[in-house]
Every structure is written in C-alpha cells, then in structure tokens.
Coordinates of C-alpha atoms in Angstrom, one line a residue:
Chain A
M1 CA -10.1 10.6 -15.8
K2 CA -6.4 10.9 -15.5
T3 CA -4.0 8.7 -17.5
E4 CA -3.0 5.2 -16.4
T5 CA 0.6 6.4 -15.9
E6 CA -0.6 9.0 -13.4
Y7 CA -2.7 6.4 -11.7
I8 CA 0.2 3.9 -11.4
E9 CA 2.5 6.5 -10.1
F10 CA 0.0 7.5 -7.5
V11 CA -0.7 4.0 -6.2
S12 CA 3.0 3.0 -6.3
A13 CA 4.0 6.0 -4.2
L14 CA 1.3 5.2 -1.7
H15 CA 1.9 1.5 -1.4
D16 CA 4.2 1.4 1.7
T17 CA 2.4 4.2 3.4
V18 CA -0.9 2.3 3.1
Y19 CA 0.7 -0.8 4.6
R20 CA 2.3 1.1 7.5
L21 CA -0.8 3.0 8.3
A22 CA -2.9 -0.2 8.3
R23 CA -0.3 -1.9 10.4
S24 CA -0.2 0.9 12.9
I25 CA -3.9 0.5 13.4
I26 CA -4.3 -3.3 13.4
G27 CA -0.8 -4.2 14.7
D28 CA -0.6 -7.3 12.5
D29 CA 1.5 -7.7 9.4
V30 CA -0.8 -10.2 7.6
E31 CA -4.0 -8.3 8.3
A32 CA -2.3 -5.1 7.2
E33 CA -1.4 -6.7 3.9
D34 CA -5.0 -7.7 3.4
V35 CA -6.0 -4.1 4.0
V36 CA -3.6 -3.0 1.4
Q37 CA -5.1 -5.3 -1.2
D38 CA -8.6 -4.3 -0.2
V39 CA -7.8 -0.6 -0.3
F40 CA -6.2 -0.7 -3.8
E41 CA -9.2 -2.6 -5.1
R42 CA -11.4 0.1 -3.8
V43 CA -9.1 2.9 -5.0
W44 CA -9.3 1.3 -8.5
R45 CA -13.0 1.3 -8.4
A46 CA -13.2 4.9 -7.2
R47 CA -10.2 6.1 -9.2
D48 CA -11.9 9.1 -10.7
A49 CA -13.1 10.3 -7.4
V50 CA -9.8 9.6 -5.7
L51 CA -7.5 11.3 -8.4
E52 CA -9.8 14.3 -8.8
S53 CA -10.2 15.0 -5.1
D54 CA -8.3 17.9 -3.6
Y55 CA -6.3 15.6 -1.3
P56 CA -6.0 12.2 -3.1
R57 CA -3.5 10.9 -0.6
A58 CA -5.7 11.8 2.3
Y59 CA -8.7 10.2 0.5
V60 CA -6.8 6.9 0.3
C61 CA -5.5 7.1 3.9
R62 CA -9.1 7.7 5.1
M63 CA -10.1 4.5 3.3
V64 CA -7.3 2.7 5.0
R65 CA -8.2 4.1 8.4
N66 CA -11.9 3.1 8.0
L67 CA -11.1 -0.4 6.7
A68 CA -8.4 -1.1 9.3
I69 CA -10.6 0.1 12.2
D70 CA -13.4 -2.2 11.0
R71 CA -11.1 -5.1 10.9
Q72 CA -9.6 -4.3 14.2
R73 CA -13.0 -4.1 15.8
A74 CA -14.0 -7.4 14.2
K75 CA -10.8 -8.9 15.6
Q76 CA -11.5 -7.4 19.0
R77 CA -7.9 -7.0 19.7
A78 CA -7.6 -6.9 23.5
Q79 CA -4.1 -6.0 24.5
S80 CA -3.1 -4.4 27.8
F81 CA 0.5 -3.7 27.4
S82 CA 1.8 -2.6 30.8
L83 CA 4.8 -0.4 31.1
S84 CA 6.5 -3.1 33.2
E85 CA 6.0 -5.7 30.5
R86 CA 7.5 -3.5 27.8
S87 CA 10.4 -2.5 30.0
A88 CA 11.2 -6.2 30.7
G89 CA 11.3 -6.7 26.9
V90 CA 14.1 -4.1 26.5
S91 CA 16.2 -4.8 29.6
D92 CA 19.6 -6.3 29.2
G93 CA 19.3 -7.6 32.8
E94 CA 21.5 -4.9 34.3
G95 CA 19.0 -2.0 34.2
Y96 CA 20.7 -0.5 31.1
I97 CA 18.8 0.3 28.0
N98 CA 20.7 1.2 24.8
T99 CA 19.4 3.6 22.2
K100 CA 18.4 0.9 19.8
D101 CA 16.2 -0.7 22.5
M102 CA 14.8 2.8 23.2
A103 CA 13.6 3.0 19.6
T104 CA 11.9 -0.4 19.9
L105 CA 10.4 0.7 23.2
T106 CA 9.2 4.0 21.7
I107 CA 7.4 2.1 18.9
K108 CA 5.5 0.1 21.5
L109 CA 4.7 3.3 23.4
I110 CA 3.3 4.8 20.2
E111 CA 1.2 1.7 19.6
Q112 CA -0.5 2.2 22.9
L113 CA -1.5 5.8 22.3
P114 CA -5.3 6.6 21.9
E115 CA -6.3 6.0 18.2
R116 CA -6.4 9.6 17.1
Q117 CA -3.1 10.4 18.7
R118 CA -1.5 7.3 17.2
L119 CA -2.7 8.1 13.7
T120 CA -1.7 11.7 14.0
I121 CA 1.8 11.0 15.1
H122 CA 2.2 8.2 12.5
M123 CA 1.0 10.3 9.6
R124 CA 3.1 13.3 10.6
D125 CA 6.3 11.8 12.1
V126 CA 6.6 8.6 10.1
E127 CA 4.9 9.5 6.8
G128 CA 5.7 13.2 6.8
Y129 CA 2.2 14.5 5.9
E130 CA 1.1 18.1 6.2
I131 CA -1.2 19.0 9.1
E132 CA -3.9 19.9 6.5
E133 CA -3.8 16.4 4.9
I134 CA -4.0 14.7 8.3
A135 CA -7.0 16.9 9.2
H136 CA -8.7 15.5 6.0
I137 CA -7.8 11.9 6.9
L138 CA -9.2 12.2 10.4
E139 CA -12.1 14.4 9.3
S140 CA -11.0 17.0 11.8
D141 CA -9.6 20.5 11.7
E142 CA -6.0 21.6 11.8
A143 CA -6.1 23.0 15.3
S144 CA -7.3 19.6 16.7
V145 CA -4.6 17.8 14.7
R146 CA -1.9 20.0 16.3
V147 CA -3.4 19.4 19.8
N148 CA -3.4 15.6 19.2
L149 CA 0.1 15.7 17.8
S150 CA 1.4 17.6 20.7
R151 CA -0.3 15.4 23.3
A152 CA 0.9 12.2 21.5
R153 CA 4.5 13.4 21.4
K154 CA 4.5 14.6 25.0
S155 CA 2.9 11.4 26.2
V156 CA 5.6 9.3 24.5
R157 CA 8.4 11.5 25.8
E158 CA 7.1 11.5 29.4
Q159 CA 7.0 7.7 29.5
L160 CA 10.5 7.5 28.0
I161 CA 11.8 10.0 30.5
K162 CA 10.3 7.9 33.4
I163 CA 11.9 4.7 32.1
M164 CA 15.3 6.4 31.6
S165 CA 15.1 8.0 35.1
Y166 CA 14.2 4.8 37.0
G167 CA 16.0 2.4 34.8
V168 CA 14.9 -1.1 34.2
G169 CA 15.7 -4.4 35.7
Chain B
M1 CA 24.8 28.0 18.8
E2 CA 23.5 24.9 17.1
L3 CA 22.4 23.5 20.4
D4 CA 20.4 26.6 21.2
R5 CA 18.6 26.4 17.9
I6 CA 17.9 22.6 18.3
K7 CA 16.5 23.2 21.8
I8 CA 14.1 25.8 20.4
L9 CA 13.1 23.5 17.6
I10 CA 12.5 20.6 19.9
D11 CA 10.4 22.7 22.2
K12 CA 8.3 23.8 19.2
Y13 CA 8.2 20.1 18.1
F14 CA 6.6 19.0 21.3
E15 CA 4.0 21.8 21.0
G16 CA 3.1 20.5 17.6
V17 CA 4.0 23.7 15.7
T18 CA 7.1 22.8 13.8
S19 CA 7.1 22.7 10.0
L20 CA 8.2 19.5 8.1
D21 CA 11.5 21.3 7.2
E22 CA 12.2 22.0 10.9
E23 CA 11.4 18.4 11.8
Q24 CA 13.9 17.3 9.2
E25 CA 16.4 19.6 10.7
I26 CA 15.9 18.0 14.1
A27 CA 16.1 14.5 12.6
A28 CA 19.4 15.4 10.8
Y29 CA 20.9 16.7 14.1
F30 CA 20.1 13.4 15.8
A31 CA 21.4 11.3 12.9
E32 CA 24.7 13.2 12.9
N33 CA 25.3 13.5 16.6
D34 CA 25.7 10.5 19.1
D35 CA 26.9 12.6 21.9
I36 CA 23.9 14.7 22.8
P37 CA 22.7 16.4 26.0
E38 CA 20.7 14.2 28.4
Q39 CA 17.6 16.3 27.9
F40 CA 17.5 15.4 24.2
K41 CA 17.8 11.6 24.6
S42 CA 14.1 10.9 24.7
A43 CA 13.5 13.0 21.5
K44 CA 16.4 11.2 19.8
A45 CA 14.8 7.8 20.7
M46 CA 11.6 9.0 19.2
F47 CA 13.2 10.1 15.9
E48 CA 15.0 6.8 15.7
A49 CA 11.7 5.0 16.2
F50 CA 10.1 7.0 13.4
G51 CA 13.0 6.1 11.1
K52 CA 12.6 2.4 12.0
L53 CA 8.8 2.5 11.3
R54 CA 9.4 4.3 8.0
S55 CA 11.5 1.4 6.8
E56 CA 8.8 -1.1 7.3
K57 CA 7.4 -2.7 4.1
P58 CA 4.9 -5.4 3.3
S59 CA 6.5 -8.8 3.0
A60 CA 4.4 -9.7 0.0
E61 CA 4.0 -7.7 -3.2
V62 CA 0.4 -6.7 -3.4
H63 CA -1.3 -6.6 -6.8
T64 CA -2.5 -3.1 -7.6
P65 CA -5.4 -3.1 -10.1
S66 CA -4.9 -1.0 -13.2
M67 CA -6.4 -0.3 -16.7
S68 CA -4.8 -3.5 -18.0
D69 CA -7.1 -5.5 -15.8
R70 CA -10.6 -6.7 -16.5
R71 CA -13.2 -7.6 -13.9
I72 CA -15.8 -10.3 -14.3
G73 CA -18.1 -11.2 -11.5
G74 CA -15.9 -9.5 -9.0
I75 CA -12.7 -11.3 -10.1
T76 CA -9.9 -9.2 -11.5
L77 CA -8.3 -10.8 -14.6
N78 CA -5.4 -9.2 -16.4
R79 CA -4.6 -9.3 -20.1
R80 CA -2.0 -12.0 -19.8
W81 CA -4.8 -14.2 -18.4
W82 CA -7.0 -13.3 -21.3
A83 CA -4.2 -14.0 -23.8
G84 CA -3.9 -17.5 -22.3
V85 CA -7.6 -18.1 -22.5
A86 CA -7.7 -16.9 -26.1
A87 CA -4.7 -19.1 -27.1
S88 CA -6.4 -22.1 -25.5
V89 CA -9.6 -21.5 -27.4
V90 CA -7.7 -21.3 -30.7
L91 CA -5.9 -24.5 -29.9
I92 CA -9.1 -26.3 -29.1
M93 CA -10.7 -24.9 -32.3
G94 CA -7.7 -26.2 -34.3
V95 CA -7.9 -29.6 -32.8
S96 CA -11.7 -29.7 -33.3
I97 CA -11.3 -28.8 -37.0
A98 CA -8.8 -31.6 -37.4
I99 CA -11.0 -34.2 -35.7
L100 CA -14.1 -33.0 -37.6
N101 CA -12.2 -33.2 -40.9
S102 CA -11.1 -36.7 -40.0
R103 CA -14.6 -37.8 -39.1
N104 CA -15.9 -36.1 -42.3
A105 CA -13.5 -38.1 -44.3
D106 CA -14.9 -41.3 -42.7
V107 CA -18.5 -40.2 -43.2
E108 CA -17.8 -39.2 -46.8
R109 CA -17.0 -42.7 -47.5
V110 CA -20.4 -43.7 -46.2
N111 CA -22.4 -40.8 -47.4
A112 CA -21.4 -38.9 -50.5
T113 CA -23.9 -36.0 -49.7
T114 CA -21.9 -34.9 -46.6
P115 CA -20.0 -31.6 -47.2
E116 CA -16.2 -31.9 -47.7
F117 CA -15.4 -29.4 -44.9
V118 CA -17.3 -28.9 -41.6
C119 CA -16.2 -27.1 -38.4
H120 CA -17.8 -25.2 -35.5
I121 CA -16.7 -21.7 -34.6
N122 CA -18.3 -20.3 -31.4
G123 CA -21.0 -22.9 -31.7
V124 CA -21.8 -22.0 -35.3
R125 CA -21.5 -24.8 -38.0
V126 CA -19.3 -23.6 -40.9
E127 CA -19.0 -25.6 -44.1
D128 CA -17.1 -23.1 -46.1
E129 CA -13.4 -23.9 -45.7
Q130 CA -12.2 -20.4 -46.8
L131 CA -14.5 -18.7 -44.4
A132 CA -13.4 -20.9 -41.5
Y133 CA -9.7 -20.2 -42.2
A134 CA -10.4 -16.4 -42.6
E135 CA -12.1 -16.5 -39.2
M136 CA -9.2 -18.4 -37.7
D137 CA -6.8 -15.7 -39.1
R138 CA -8.9 -13.0 -37.5
I139 CA -8.9 -14.7 -34.1
L140 CA -5.2 -15.3 -34.2
A141 CA -4.6 -11.7 -35.2
N142 CA -6.7 -10.5 -32.2
V143 CA -4.8 -12.8 -29.8
S144 CA -1.5 -11.6 -31.2
N145 CA -2.5 -8.0 -30.7
D146 CA -3.7 -8.7 -27.1
I147 CA -0.4 -10.3 -26.3
Q148 CA 1.5 -7.4 -27.7
V149 CA -0.5 -4.9 -25.8
A150 CA -0.1 -7.0 -22.6
M151 CA 3.6 -7.2 -23.1
V152 CA 3.9 -3.4 -23.5
E153 CA 2.0 -2.9 -20.3
I154 CA 3.9 -5.5 -18.4
D155 CA 7.1 -3.6 -19.6
N156 CA 5.7 -0.3 -18.3
I157 CA 4.8 -1.9 -14.9
T158 CA 8.3 -3.5 -14.7
N159 CA 9.9 -0.2 -15.5
Y160 CA 7.9 1.5 -12.7
T161 CA 8.8 -1.2 -10.3
K162 CA 12.5 -0.7 -11.1
M163 CA 12.2 3.0 -10.7
R164 CA 10.6 2.7 -7.2

C-alpha cells in the first residue's frame, strides 16, 4: 500500500474532475456532489487496488461513470432539449449571439450528445486526459475513442455553424 | 503563416487525431486572438466552453476519507471525534470517582468495614486508590497522544488544502 501522503495527493488532484465528470453525466450539481462523496468512500475502501492499478485516474473515473449512470437511470432524467429552445435562451432579441453566449450554448449542445460521445469529449477537452486513459474509463479501445471524439466534436461544430448561419430571434 | 498552421491543427482536431500539446496550441491561439476568421468561430466557441466547464467546482467541500479516519458500522469517524469521546469518558470517570468517594465517606460513617476508596473503571470495581490513579494517568496519556496525532494530521491536510 502506498503512503497516506500519496493517497491524499491522488484524491485531492482528482476532486474537481470527479465532480465535473459526475455533473456532465447527471446534469445536477447536488446529485454530482453526492456522487463525489460516494466515489471517494469507495476509493478509500479500494485504495490498494486503485493506487496500484496501471491507470489509477481512469479507475476512479470508471467508478464515477458507473455510479453516475446508475443514479441518472434511477432518476429517469427525461429531457428533450430542442435546438429552438436552446437558441431562445441565448438570443438577445435581435438575432445576435455573442461569443460568451456561444460558449453557454456549446455546453448545452455537449450535454445533449450521446453518452459515450459526451464522456469522451468531456474527458479529453475539459479534463485533458490521454486517449489511452479514456479508453480504460469507457472500457473501449483507442480507435473507438478517437472515432467518438471526432463525431462529438463535429456534431457540436455543425450545430453551432447552423445557429450562426441562420441567426436566432 | 500562423493561420495556416492553426487551420491544419483545427482540421486534425476535428478528426480526433491531435495531441494534447497541439490542442493546447489551438486553445492558446483562441485565447490570444479575438479577431479570427469566420470559419474558426465555432471552434473558438467550443474551446471557450471547455474552459468554462473546467472552472466548475463543487459548491460544498466533500470529506475525503483517509488513514486518519476509523470506520465503525459503516460510519466514518475521524480522530478528532475519537479524542472528543475519550475526553468525555475521562471526564465522566473523574466525576464518578468524586461522587463515589463522597458516597463512600457517607457510608463509612455507617459501616466501618467499607473500603476507603472505591471507583469503577470500564465497569470494573477498583478499591486500590493508587491503581485507579495510575489507570487514570494511562488513559489521559493515551488521549493526549491521540490528540497530538490528530493535530499533526489536521495540519498536514490543511497544508495540502492550502497548496491546492
């Protein structure tokens, strides 16, 4: 077993990532914080296995993913966020969208991606994980991760381009 | 020249084949340049969104279990909690001894055969005053040690929190 110092450093560095990942899956701040607590309890109990695994960060993120998905299913989140609804939320009433609003809109577009694409783009573009680690989190292979990543990025870009081209309002 | 390179990197980015370093290069370009070609605006919005998401943090500090915790029946208890419990036990023991001594004095007046000193430590009747005080010393030393260990660990955690 590694030292307590190494353990504390490890969990401290992962704290915000665990929260953001849980939030990206559940879409709720309070539920995400519950997942963080739950995950760190489990990490503590399985600390030997976690710290001695080849990809400790990926190990924890996989826990987060599984727990968050379980909670999400239990909650039966049913949202159908149409493009028109989102656009209305970022319009200034004159068909103009500024770049700050575009960032908010982009976050909402990411939230609506299929689960694997959403997790892939989150772990790569928000958390900065290597493709290899993301493959371990998703229990997939690197080629599939790259395909999902490319699809996710292109999907978000295409919707943004449509909104920019047609304007809003 | 920079634009040509950024265009190549952005094309690679959407194919999912850029490295983390290349992605940081794109992010730096967008952060430093407001006036960008129209074709890059959707990518800039995406990078801004990633930055915004990255700054999200939980509103409440979540307790992360560590070696300084003890678990009983599924409940996590830290050493500070234990130190509090131990201190309470010692206080109750001290009060109990005082009450018992007082009662003993009353009883002594009635019954000369009653021992001069009686107390209960962990449910065991002790009539030897020296033994009782030695046991009290040992318990107090343990509590003191636990508190010192807990304080060192709290200092460590506080230092980590400050470093983060």
